[in-house]
């Protein structure tokens, strides 16, 4: 009888330990991971992957990006990343995909390559795990492989973050989700020195300073459009800028717009109070959002 009691006691202990492990590891909260289900959700939410460049991005440059992003490859990356972030919605993951695609476009245009999003950086690492597909993507889009950014080399300066924000703001539409992914813009400066350098130097001088060394013709046209857009934006009449302000695109929960016109007016000190509020909605200006990359270290807002 004593032996039976001992056996039952041990069984109860084992069951209790198992339950404790189950709860402590969060396994009870982890949904079943299904690759087919992930693929179906990616298809359903595919529209939210739109990069939404501004008008200064060369159309052929943008089309090159779309052609290079093979759906089957994205499906593999999405499946692997969702198994790490099982509590994320597909829509949230797609917002990070969009941020990564935009980084790729910036990397194809500019010599300095910075990525300021911790989760987006991890998504890029997952993407690189599929080596053959990643190399093919790089050849199709960059005509060469991109394997690291400034944070992986350990280089990180406030001016890099500042320039990243301005390049991002000029080349892509921004939405209310932008600061939740990248952190608050303008914490480290408003980009005036960067803009003034471009205004006061020739196109060839600016290319030597900032343009990617190995660049495709369409990406170079985007760089030239950026140069001319800044020249015009800082010299045009304020009302002319306002007339060119495009309407937002996308659904109510994923609405984005080109805020470069508001940025130029703000830099020139010619925004109305309402325009400053609009700019802050899309950039998080004054909101207190932290920059999201952990390697930013002491540069994060305290």
Backbone as numpy.savetxt, mean C-alpha at the origin, in Angstrom:
# Nx Ny Nz CAx CAy CAz Cx Cy Cz
-10.27 -51.89 41.90 -11.10 -50.68 41.90 -10.23 -49.41 41.90
-9.19 -49.46 42.77 -8.29 -48.30 42.83 -7.63 -48.04 41.48
-7.30 -49.15 40.76 -6.68 -48.99 39.45 -7.61 -48.32 38.46
-8.90 -48.69 38.54 -9.88 -48.09 37.64 -10.02 -46.59 37.91
-10.07 -46.26 39.20 -10.17 -44.85 39.58 -8.97 -44.05 39.07
-7.79 -44.69 39.17 -6.57 -44.03 38.69 -6.63 -43.77 37.20
-7.08 -44.78 36.46 -7.18 -44.65 34.99 -8.15 -43.54 34.62
-9.31 -43.54 35.30 -10.32 -42.51 35.02 -9.77 -41.12 35.36
-9.05 -41.04 36.49 -8.46 -39.76 36.89 -7.48 -39.23 35.86
-6.61 -40.13 35.36 -5.64 -39.73 34.34 -6.35 -39.28 33.06
-7.41 -40.00 32.70 -8.15 -39.63 31.49 -8.75 -38.24 31.61
-9.31 -37.95 32.80 -9.89 -36.62 33.04 -8.83 -35.53 32.94
-7.67 -35.80 33.53 -6.57 -34.83 33.48 -6.15 -34.55 32.04
-6.01 -35.63 31.25 -5.61 -35.49 29.84 -6.63 -34.67 29.07
-7.91 -34.95 29.30 -8.98 -34.20 28.62 -8.94 -32.72 29.00
-8.75 -32.44 30.29 -8.70 -31.05 30.74 -7.51 -30.31 30.14
-6.36 -30.97 30.11 -5.16 -30.36 29.50 -5.42 -30.07 28.03
-6.06 -31.03 27.34 -6.37 -30.83 25.92 -7.29 -29.65 25.70
-8.29 -29.52 26.55 -9.22 -28.39 26.44 -8.49 -27.07 26.68
-7.60 -27.06 27.69 -6.84 -25.83 27.98 -5.99 -25.41 26.80
-5.31 -26.37 26.19 -4.47 -26.08 25.02 -5.33 -25.55 23.89
-6.48 -26.19 23.68 -7.40 -25.79 22.61 -7.82 -24.33 22.76
-8.16 -23.93 23.99 -8.61 -22.57 24.23 -7.46 -21.57 24.19
-6.33 -21.94 24.78 -5.21 -21.00 24.86 -4.59 -20.72 23.50
-4.61 -21.67 22.60 -4.03 -21.45 21.28 -4.98 -20.73 20.35
-6.23 -20.52 20.78 -7.20 -19.85 19.93 -7.73 -20.73 18.84
-7.46 -22.06 18.93 -7.90 -22.96 17.86 -9.41 -22.98 17.72
-10.11 -22.78 18.85 -11.58 -22.81 18.79 -12.12 -21.66 17.94
-11.33 -20.59 17.80 -11.77 -19.43 17.04 -11.35 -19.49 15.57
-10.43 -20.37 15.26 -9.88 -20.42 13.91 -10.86 -21.15 12.98
-11.37 -20.47 11.96 -12.28 -21.14 11.04 -11.54 -22.14 10.16
-12.27 -23.06 9.59 -11.68 -24.01 8.66 -11.15 -23.27 7.44
-9.91 -23.59 7.06 -9.30 -22.94 5.91 -9.51 -23.80 4.67
-10.07 -23.19 3.63 -10.42 -23.94 2.42 -9.95 -23.16 1.21
-9.02 -23.72 0.44 -8.44 -23.02 -0.71 -9.48 -22.67 -1.76
-10.44 -23.56 -1.99 -11.48 -23.29 -2.97 -12.35 -22.12 -2.53
-12.64 -22.09 -1.23 -13.44 -20.98 -0.68 -12.68 -19.66 -0.80
-11.38 -19.68 -0.52 -10.56 -18.48 -0.65 -10.58 -17.98 -2.09
-10.46 -18.90 -3.04 -10.46 -18.53 -4.47 -11.79 -17.88 -4.86
-12.88 -18.48 -4.38 -14.20 -17.95 -4.71 -14.39 -16.55 -4.13
-13.93 -16.34 -2.89 -14.07 -15.02 -2.28 -13.18 -13.99 -2.98
-12.01 -14.42 -3.44 -11.14 -13.51 -4.18 -11.83 -13.06 -5.47
-12.50 -13.99 -6.15 -13.25 -13.65 -7.36 -14.36 -12.66 -7.05
-15.09 -12.92 -5.97 -16.23 -12.07 -5.61 -15.78 -10.65 -5.24
-14.60 -10.53 -4.62 -14.10 -9.23 -4.17 -13.06 -8.65 -5.12
-12.94 -9.21 -6.33 -11.85 -8.84 -7.23 -11.87 -7.36 -7.58
-13.08 -6.78 -7.61 -13.20 -5.37 -7.96 -12.45 -4.47 -6.99
-12.32 -4.88 -5.74 -11.65 -4.05 -4.74 -10.13 -4.09 -4.87
-9.62 -4.86 -5.84 -8.18 -4.88 -6.08 -7.74 -3.75 -7.02
-8.69 -2.96 -7.51 -8.34 -1.90 -8.46 -7.30 -0.95 -7.87
-6.25 -0.69 -8.65 -5.16 0.15 -8.16 -5.57 1.62 -8.14
-6.43 2.03 -9.03 -6.94 3.40 -9.13 -5.82 4.45 -9.15
-5.05 4.48 -10.23 -4.03 5.54 -10.36 -4.69 6.87 -10.69
-3.97 7.96 -10.49 -4.44 9.26 -10.94 -4.15 9.39 -12.44
-4.59 10.49 -13.01 -4.45 10.69 -14.45 -3.03 10.84 -14.94
-2.07 11.04 -14.02 -0.69 11.23 -14.49 0.03 9.90 -14.73
-0.56 8.79 -14.30 0.05 7.48 -14.57 -0.22 7.12 -16.03
0.84 6.87 -16.77 0.71 6.54 -18.19 -0.17 5.30 -18.36
-1.09 5.36 -19.31 -2.06 4.27 -19.48 -1.37 2.95 -19.79
-0.34 2.99 -20.61 0.38 1.75 -20.94 1.11 1.20 -19.72
1.59 2.09 -18.86 2.25 1.68 -17.62 1.27 0.93 -16.72
0.08 1.48 -16.59 -0.96 0.85 -15.78 -1.40 -0.48 -16.39
-1.55 -0.52 -17.71 -1.95 -1.76 -18.39 -0.90 -2.85 -18.22
0.37 -2.45 -18.18 1.44 -3.43 -17.98 1.30 -4.11 -16.62
0.95 -3.33 -15.61 0.71 -3.88 -14.28 -0.44 -4.88 -14.31
-1.55 -4.50 -14.93 -2.72 -5.39 -14.97 -2.40 -6.70 -15.69
-1.65 -6.62 -16.76 -1.29 -7.84 -17.51 -0.35 -8.74 -16.71
0.51 -8.14 -15.91 1.52 -8.90 -15.17 0.92 -9.65 -13.99
-0.22 -9.18 -13.47 -0.81 -9.78 -12.27 -1.74 -10.93 -12.66
-1.18 -12.10 -12.81 -1.92 -13.31 -13.18 -2.84 -13.75 -12.04
-4.11 -14.02 -12.35 -5.07 -14.37 -11.30 -4.68 -15.64 -10.55
-4.22 -16.67 -11.26 -3.86 -17.92 -10.59 -2.73 -17.71 -9.59
-1.80 -16.82 -9.94 -0.71 -16.51 -9.02 -1.25 -15.77 -7.79
-2.11 -14.77 -8.01 -2.70 -14.05 -6.89 -3.52 -14.98 -6.00
-4.16 -15.95 -6.63 -4.95 -16.92 -5.86 -4.06 -17.70 -4.90
-2.89 -18.13 -5.36 -1.95 -18.85 -4.50 -1.49 -17.98 -3.33
-1.14 -16.73 -3.65 -0.67 -15.80 -2.62 -1.78 -15.53 -1.61
-2.98 -15.29 -2.13 -4.13 -15.01 -1.27 -4.41 -16.18 -0.32
-4.37 -17.38 -0.85 -4.63 -18.57 -0.02 -3.60 -18.69 1.10
-2.33 -18.51 0.77 -1.27 -18.61 1.77 -1.38 -17.51 2.82
-1.68 -16.29 2.38 -1.76 -15.15 3.30 -2.99 -15.27 4.20
-4.09 -15.77 3.66 -5.31 -15.90 4.45 -5.16 -16.95 5.54
-4.32 -17.94 5.32 -4.09 -18.94 6.35 -3.28 -18.36 7.51
-2.55 -17.28 7.26 -1.86 -16.57 8.34 -2.80 -15.58 9.02
-3.68 -14.98 8.24 -4.60 -13.95 8.75 -6.03 -14.47 8.61
-6.31 -15.55 9.32 -7.60 -16.24 9.17 -8.78 -15.41 9.66
-8.51 -14.37 10.49 -9.60 -13.55 11.01 -9.83 -12.30 10.17
-9.10 -12.15 9.05 -9.28 -10.99 8.18 -10.34 -11.30 7.13
-11.10 -10.29 6.73 -12.03 -10.44 5.61 -11.25 -10.37 4.30
-11.85 -10.89 3.24 -11.20 -10.80 1.93 -11.05 -9.35 1.50
-12.02 -8.54 1.86 -11.96 -7.12 1.49 -10.76 -6.43 2.14
-10.49 -6.76 3.41 -9.35 -6.17 4.11 -8.04 -6.63 3.46
-7.96 -7.90 3.13 -6.76 -8.42 2.48 -6.56 -7.74 1.12
-7.65 -7.53 0.40 -7.54 -6.87 -0.91 -7.04 -5.44 -0.78
-7.39 -4.76 0.32 -6.86 -3.42 0.55 -5.34 -3.46 0.67
-4.83 -4.53 1.28 -3.38 -4.67 1.41 -2.74 -5.08 0.09
-3.44 -5.91 -0.69 -2.97 -6.20 -2.04 -2.84 -4.89 -2.83
-3.85 -4.05 -2.74 -3.83 -2.78 -3.47 -2.61 -1.95 -3.06
-2.35 -1.89 -1.75 -1.18 -1.16 -1.28 0.11 -1.73 -1.83
0.20 -3.06 -1.90 1.40 -3.69 -2.44 1.56 -3.41 -3.92
0.46 -3.49 -4.68 0.53 -3.21 -6.12 0.98 -1.77 -6.37
0.51 -0.87 -5.52 0.91 0.53 -5.67 2.40 0.70 -5.35
2.88 -0.03 -4.35 4.33 -0.01 -4.08 5.11 -0.46 -5.30
4.63 -1.52 -5.97 5.31 -2.00 -7.17 5.36 -0.92 -8.24
4.26 -0.18 -8.39 4.25 0.88 -9.39 5.24 1.98 -9.03
5.30 2.34 -7.74 6.28 3.33 -7.31 7.70 2.81 -7.54
7.92 1.53 -7.24 9.25 0.93 -7.41 9.66 0.90 -8.87
8.70 0.86 -9.77 9.02 0.83 -11.21 9.39 2.21 -11.74
9.06 3.26 -10.97 9.28 4.64 -11.41 10.46 5.30 -10.71
10.59 5.05 -9.38 11.55 5.81 -8.58 12.73 4.95 -8.13
13.89 5.59 -8.01 15.12 4.90 -7.61 15.03 4.39 -6.18
14.55 5.23 -5.27 14.43 4.83 -3.88 13.13 4.04 -3.69
13.22 2.89 -3.02 12.07 2.00 -2.89 11.80 1.75 -1.41
10.74 2.39 -0.89 10.40 2.24 0.51 9.00 1.63 0.64
8.87 0.76 1.63 7.58 0.14 1.90 7.28 0.32 3.39
6.27 1.11 3.72 6.02 1.52 5.10 4.83 0.82 5.74
4.48 -0.37 5.29 3.38 -1.10 5.89 3.83 -2.48 6.32
3.77 -2.79 7.61 4.25 -4.06 8.14 3.51 -5.25 7.52
2.16 -5.17 7.49 1.39 -6.28 6.93 1.58 -6.39 5.42
1.69 -5.23 4.76 1.92 -5.24 3.31 3.28 -5.84 3.00
4.26 -5.55 3.85 5.59 -6.13 3.67 5.51 -7.65 3.80
4.73 -8.12 4.75 4.58 -9.58 4.92 3.88 -10.19 3.71
2.89 -9.50 3.17 2.22 -9.98 1.96 3.20 -10.11 0.80
4.11 -9.16 0.71 5.15 -9.22 -0.34 6.07 -10.42 -0.11
6.41 -10.69 1.15 7.25 -11.86 1.45 6.55 -13.15 1.04
5.25 -13.24 1.30 4.48 -14.42 0.87 4.49 -14.52 -0.65
4.34 -13.39 -1.31 4.35 -13.37 -2.78 5.67 -13.91 -3.33
6.76 -13.58 -2.66 8.09 -14.01 -3.12 8.37 -15.48 -2.83
7.54 -16.11 -1.98 7.75 -17.53 -1.70 7.47 -18.39 -2.95
6.63 -17.89 -3.84 6.35 -18.58 -5.10 7.35 -18.05 -6.13
8.55 -18.58 -6.08 9.68 -17.97 -6.76 9.50 -17.85 -8.27
9.05 -18.91 -8.92 8.93 -18.88 -10.38 7.89 -17.85 -10.81
6.73 -17.85 -10.14 5.68 -16.90 -10.49 6.10 -15.46 -10.20
6.84 -15.28 -9.09 7.27 -13.92 -8.76 8.28 -13.39 -9.78
9.21 -14.24 -10.17 10.19 -13.81 -11.17 9.52 -13.47 -12.49
8.51 -14.25 -12.86 7.79 -13.98 -14.10 7.05 -12.65 -14.01
6.41 -12.39 -12.86 5.74 -11.11 -12.65 6.72 -9.95 -12.80
7.87 -10.08 -12.15 8.88 -9.01 -12.21 9.37 -8.77 -13.64
9.59 -9.84 -14.38 10.05 -9.68 -15.76 8.97 -9.02 -16.61
7.72 -9.38 -16.37 6.62 -8.81 -17.16 6.40 -7.34 -16.84
6.62 -6.97 -15.57 6.32 -5.58 -15.19 7.56 -4.70 -15.12
8.60 -5.17 -14.44 9.80 -4.36 -14.26 10.87 -4.61 -15.33
10.75 -5.75 -16.01 11.81 -6.24 -16.90 13.09 -6.48 -16.10
12.92 -6.89 -14.87 14.01 -7.22 -13.96 13.40 -7.48 -12.59
14.12 -8.16 -11.69 13.52 -8.58 -10.43 13.74 -7.55 -9.32
12.68 -7.27 -8.57 12.73 -6.42 -7.39 12.69 -7.33 -6.17
13.73 -7.31 -5.36 13.83 -8.28 -4.27 13.88 -7.66 -2.89
14.04 -6.33 -2.78 14.13 -5.74 -1.45 13.75 -4.27 -1.50
13.42 -3.71 -0.34 13.18 -2.27 -0.23 14.09 -1.73 0.85
13.98 -0.44 1.11 14.91 0.21 2.03 14.87 -0.39 3.43
13.69 -0.83 3.88 13.59 -1.36 5.24 14.36 -2.67 5.39
14.45 -3.46 4.30 15.19 -4.71 4.38 16.70 -4.48 4.40
17.12 -3.33 3.90 18.54 -2.99 3.94 18.89 -2.25 5.24
17.86 -1.90 5.99 18.10 -1.21 7.26 18.09 0.30 7.15
17.96 0.84 5.93 17.95 2.28 5.75 16.57 2.85 5.99
16.47 3.89 6.80 15.17 4.47 7.09 15.37 5.89 7.61
14.81 6.88 6.92 14.95 8.28 7.32 13.60 8.98 7.20
13.41 10.02 7.97 12.15 10.76 7.94 11.87 11.31 6.55
12.94 11.74 5.84 12.74 12.31 4.51 12.20 11.26 3.54
12.60 9.98 3.74 12.10 8.91 2.87 10.60 8.73 3.07
10.16 8.73 4.30 8.73 8.61 4.58 7.98 9.79 3.95
8.53 10.97 4.11 7.89 12.19 3.58 7.76 12.12 2.06
8.83 11.72 1.39 8.79 11.62 -0.08 7.85 10.51 -0.53
7.84 9.39 0.23 6.92 8.29 -0.10 5.48 8.79 -0.11
5.11 9.55 0.92 3.74 10.05 1.01 3.37 10.92 -0.18
4.28 11.80 -0.57 3.96 12.72 -1.66 3.88 11.98 -2.99
4.80 11.06 -3.24 4.75 10.27 -4.47 3.47 9.44 -4.51
3.11 8.85 -3.38 1.89 8.03 -3.29 0.66 8.89 -3.53
0.63 10.07 -2.91 -0.50 10.98 -3.02 -0.69 11.46 -4.45
0.41 11.69 -5.18 0.32 12.22 -6.53 -0.05 11.15 -7.55
0.39 9.92 -7.35 0.17 8.88 -8.35 -1.10 8.06 -8.15
-1.68 8.09 -6.93 -2.83 7.23 -6.67 -3.95 8.01 -5.98
-5.17 7.53 -6.20 -6.30 8.08 -5.46 -6.23 7.60 -4.01
-6.69 8.44 -3.10 -6.68 8.11 -1.68 -8.11 7.98 -1.18
-8.28 7.12 -0.18 -9.59 6.93 0.44 -9.50 7.07 1.95
-10.63 6.93 2.62 -10.63 7.05 4.07 -9.86 5.91 4.73
-9.65 4.79 3.98 -8.90 3.66 4.51 -7.39 3.87 4.40
-6.97 4.85 3.61 -5.53 5.05 3.36 -4.72 5.20 4.65
-5.09 6.10 5.57 -4.27 6.23 6.79 -4.35 5.03 7.72
-5.43 4.21 7.61 -5.49 3.02 8.47 -4.48 1.97 8.01
-4.06 2.05 6.75 -3.08 1.10 6.22 -1.66 1.65 6.31
-1.47 2.91 5.92 -0.13 3.49 5.85 0.23 4.34 7.05
-0.75 4.71 7.86 -0.48 5.65 8.94 -0.75 7.07 8.48
-0.77 7.98 9.42 -1.06 9.39 9.15 0.01 10.00 8.25
-0.41 10.72 7.23 0.50 11.46 6.36 0.88 12.80 7.04
1.99 13.36 6.59 2.47 14.69 6.98 2.93 14.77 8.43
3.24 13.63 9.06 3.80 13.68 10.41 5.24 14.21 10.40
5.94 13.99 9.31 7.37 14.30 9.26 7.70 15.41 8.28
6.68 16.07 7.76 6.87 17.16 6.83 5.81 17.13 5.75
5.64 18.26 5.05 4.60 18.35 4.03 5.13 18.13 2.61
6.42 17.79 2.49 6.98 17.49 1.17 7.40 18.72 0.38
7.41 19.89 1.02 7.70 21.13 0.28 9.09 21.14 -0.33
10.08 20.62 0.40 11.44 20.61 -0.15 11.53 19.72 -1.39
10.86 18.58 -1.35 10.81 17.66 -2.50 10.14 18.34 -3.69
9.02 18.99 -3.44 8.29 19.69 -4.49 9.11 20.85 -5.04
9.74 21.61 -4.15 10.55 22.76 -4.60 11.75 22.31 -5.43
12.35 21.18 -5.07 13.47 20.68 -5.87 13.02 20.41 -7.29
11.88 19.78 -7.44 11.36 19.46 -8.78 11.02 20.74 -9.53
10.45 21.71 -8.84 10.06 22.97 -9.49 11.26 23.74 -10.01
12.37 23.66 -9.30 13.51 24.54 -9.60 14.62 23.85 -10.39
14.38 22.60 -10.81 15.40 21.88 -11.58 14.81 21.38 -12.90
15.70 21.13 -13.83 15.25 20.64 -15.13 14.79 19.19 -15.01
14.06 18.75 -16.02 13.59 17.37 -16.02 14.75 16.39 -15.96
15.81 16.65 -16.69 16.96 15.73 -16.69 17.63 15.69 -15.33
17.73 16.82 -14.65 18.32 16.84 -13.31 17.46 16.05 -12.32
16.15 16.20 -12.42 15.25 15.49 -11.53 15.30 13.99 -11.81
15.42 13.62 -13.08 15.54 12.20 -13.43 16.80 11.61 -12.81
17.89 12.33 -12.89 19.15 11.82 -12.34 19.06 11.63 -10.83
18.27 12.46 -10.18 18.16 12.41 -8.72 17.18 11.35 -8.24
16.05 11.19 -8.94 14.97 10.38 -8.38 14.48 9.23 -9.25
14.71 9.24 -10.53 14.11 8.22 -11.39 14.83 6.88 -11.29
14.08 5.79 -11.40 14.67 4.44 -11.38 15.71 4.31 -12.48
16.77 3.56 -12.20 17.85 3.42 -13.17 17.44 2.53 -14.34
16.84 1.40 -14.04 16.34 0.51 -15.10 14.84 0.72 -15.18
14.40 1.44 -16.19 13.00 1.86 -16.24 12.43 1.59 -17.63
11.19 1.13 -17.67 10.53 0.88 -18.96 10.06 2.22 -19.53
9.87 2.32 -20.84 9.46 3.58 -21.45 8.15 4.13 -20.88
7.18 3.24 -20.60 5.90 3.71 -20.07 6.04 4.25 -18.65
6.92 3.62 -17.85 7.16 4.12 -16.49 7.89 5.46 -16.54
8.78 5.63 -17.51 9.47 6.91 -17.66 8.49 8.01 -18.04
7.50 7.66 -18.87 6.48 8.67 -19.22 5.68 9.06 -17.98
5.43 8.11 -17.09 4.74 8.43 -15.83 5.58 9.40 -15.02
6.89 9.17 -14.96 7.78 10.08 -14.23 7.71 11.48 -14.83
7.74 11.57 -16.14 7.68 12.87 -16.82 6.34 13.56 -16.56
5.26 12.77 -16.54 3.94 13.34 -16.22 3.91 13.90 -14.81
4.56 13.18 -13.88 4.64 13.65 -12.49 5.36 14.99 -12.43
6.47 15.09 -13.12 7.25 16.34 -13.16 6.39 17.49 -13.66
5.71 17.29 -14.76 4.89 18.36 -15.36 3.68 18.68 -14.49
3.12 17.66 -13.84 1.96 17.87 -12.97 2.33 18.75 -11.78
3.50 18.52 -11.21 3.95 19.33 -10.08 4.20 20.77 -10.52
4.84 20.94 -11.67 5.09 22.29 -12.18 3.78 23.04 -12.35
2.81 22.37 -12.97 1.51 23.01 -13.21 0.77 23.25 -11.89
0.78 22.28 -11.01 0.03 22.38 -9.77 0.50 23.50 -8.86
1.78 23.83 -8.95 2.33 24.89 -8.10 2.28 26.26 -8.76
1.91 26.29 -10.03 1.91 27.57 -10.75 0.53 27.98 -11.25
-0.40 27.04 -11.41 -1.72 27.34 -11.96 -2.54 28.18 -10.99
-3.51 28.91 -11.53 -4.43 29.67 -10.70 -5.23 28.72 -9.80
-5.53 29.16 -8.60 -6.23 28.31 -7.63 -7.57 27.83 -8.18
-8.30 28.71 -8.84 -9.60 28.30 -9.38 -9.45 27.29 -10.50
-8.36 27.39 -11.26 -8.10 26.41 -12.31 -7.87 25.03 -11.69
-7.16 24.99 -10.58 -6.95 23.72 -9.88 -8.28 23.15 -9.42
-9.10 24.00 -8.85 -10.39 23.52 -8.33 -11.28 22.98 -9.46
-11.20 23.57 -10.62 -12.01 23.11 -11.75 -11.57 21.74 -12.23
-10.31 21.39 -12.00 -9.78 20.10 -12.44 -9.93 19.00 -11.39
-10.46 19.35 -10.21 -10.62 18.35 -9.15 -11.65 17.30 -9.56
-11.24 16.04 -9.80 -12.19 15.01 -10.22 -13.07 14.53 -9.08
-14.19 13.92 -9.43 -15.09 13.36 -8.44 -14.52 12.05 -7.89
-14.89 11.66 -6.67 -14.43 10.38 -6.11 -14.94 9.20 -6.94
-14.22 8.08 -6.86 -14.62 6.84 -7.53 -14.85 5.76 -6.48
-15.63 4.75 -6.86 -15.83 3.60 -6.00 -17.11 3.69 -5.19
-17.38 2.60 -4.45 -18.57 2.53 -3.62 -18.39 3.37 -2.36
-19.48 3.52 -1.63 -19.44 4.37 -0.43 -18.38 3.91 0.56
-18.21 2.59 0.71 -17.25 2.08 1.69 -15.83 1.94 1.13
-15.68 2.20 -0.17 -14.36 2.09 -0.80 -14.16 3.28 -1.76
-14.57 4.45 -1.31 -14.50 5.64 -2.15 -13.11 6.25 -2.09
-12.56 6.56 -3.26 -11.23 7.18 -3.33 -11.26 8.33 -4.32
-10.31 9.27 -4.15 -10.27 10.40 -5.07 -8.83 10.91 -5.21
-8.60 11.65 -6.28 -7.32 12.30 -6.54 -7.26 13.55 -5.67
-6.39 13.55 -4.66 -6.30 14.69 -3.75 -5.10 15.58 -4.06
-4.42 15.34 -5.19 -3.22 16.12 -5.50 -3.55 17.61 -5.65
-4.74 17.92 -6.15 -5.12 19.32 -6.32 -5.29 20.00 -4.97
-5.90 19.30 -4.02 -6.02 19.83 -2.66 -4.65 19.98 -2.02
-3.77 19.04 -2.30 -2.42 19.09 -1.74 -1.68 20.33 -2.23
-1.75 20.60 -3.53 -1.07 21.78 -4.08 -1.62 23.06 -3.45
-2.94 23.15 -3.33 -3.55 24.33 -2.72 -3.11 24.47 -1.27
-3.03 23.36 -0.54 -2.61 23.39 0.86 -1.16 23.85 0.98
-0.30 23.32 0.12 1.11 23.67 0.14 1.30 25.16 -0.16
0.43 25.69 -0.99 0.50 27.11 -1.36 -0.24 28.01 -0.35
-0.89 27.40 0.64 -1.62 28.18 1.63 -2.90 28.79 1.11
-3.54 28.13 0.14 -4.73 28.69 -0.51 -5.97 27.82 -0.35
-5.94 26.86 0.58 -7.12 26.01 0.79 -8.13 26.71 1.68
-9.39 26.39 1.44 -10.44 26.83 2.36 -10.45 25.87 3.55
-11.18 26.23 4.59 -11.28 25.35 5.76 -11.89 24.00 5.38
-12.90 24.05 4.50 -13.54 22.81 4.06 -12.58 21.93 3.26
-11.75 22.54 2.42 -10.78 21.79 1.63 -9.73 21.15 2.52
-9.31 21.84 3.57 -8.35 21.27 4.51 -8.96 20.05 5.22
-10.24 20.15 5.55 -10.92 19.01 6.18 -11.00 17.83 5.23
-11.29 18.10 3.95 -11.34 17.03 2.95 -9.99 16.35 2.82
-8.92 17.14 2.77 -7.58 16.59 2.66 -7.25 15.72 3.87
-7.66 16.14 5.05 -7.34 15.38 6.26 -8.08 14.05 6.31
-9.28 13.99 5.69 -10.04 12.73 5.65 -9.25 11.66 4.91
-8.62 12.05 3.81 -7.94 11.07 2.95 -6.48 10.83 3.33
-5.91 11.70 4.14 -4.51 11.54 4.53 -4.35 11.25 6.02
-5.43 11.36 6.78 -5.33 11.20 8.23 -4.63 12.35 8.90
-4.48 13.48 8.19 -3.72 14.62 8.70 -4.26 15.07 10.05
-3.41 15.00 11.08 -3.81 15.41 12.41 -4.62 14.38 13.17
-4.75 13.17 12.62 -5.62 12.17 13.22 -4.94 11.35 14.31
-3.59 11.28 14.26 -2.87 10.48 15.25 -2.60 9.05 14.84
-2.97 8.67 13.58 -2.61 7.33 13.11 -1.09 7.21 13.08
-0.57 6.09 13.59 0.87 5.87 13.56 1.29 5.34 12.20
2.54 5.63 11.81 3.12 4.93 10.68 3.17 3.46 11.04
2.87 2.57 10.09 2.60 1.18 10.44 3.82 0.27 10.42
4.92 0.71 9.86 6.06 -0.20 9.74 6.88 -0.20 11.03
7.05 -1.37 11.64 7.77 -1.47 12.90 9.21 -0.99 12.80
9.82 -1.16 11.61 11.21 -0.74 11.45 11.34 0.77 11.49
10.21 1.47 11.51 10.25 2.93 11.62 10.77 3.36 12.99
10.60 2.49 13.99 11.20 2.68 15.31 10.89 4.03 15.93
11.94 4.76 16.31 11.79 6.02 17.03 11.11 7.09 16.20
11.02 6.85 14.88 10.38 7.84 14.03 8.87 7.80 14.17
8.33 6.77 14.81 6.89 6.72 15.02 6.48 7.86 15.96
5.29 8.37 15.72 4.78 9.46 16.53 4.56 8.97 17.96
5.07 9.69 18.92 4.97 9.29 20.33 3.68 9.84 20.95
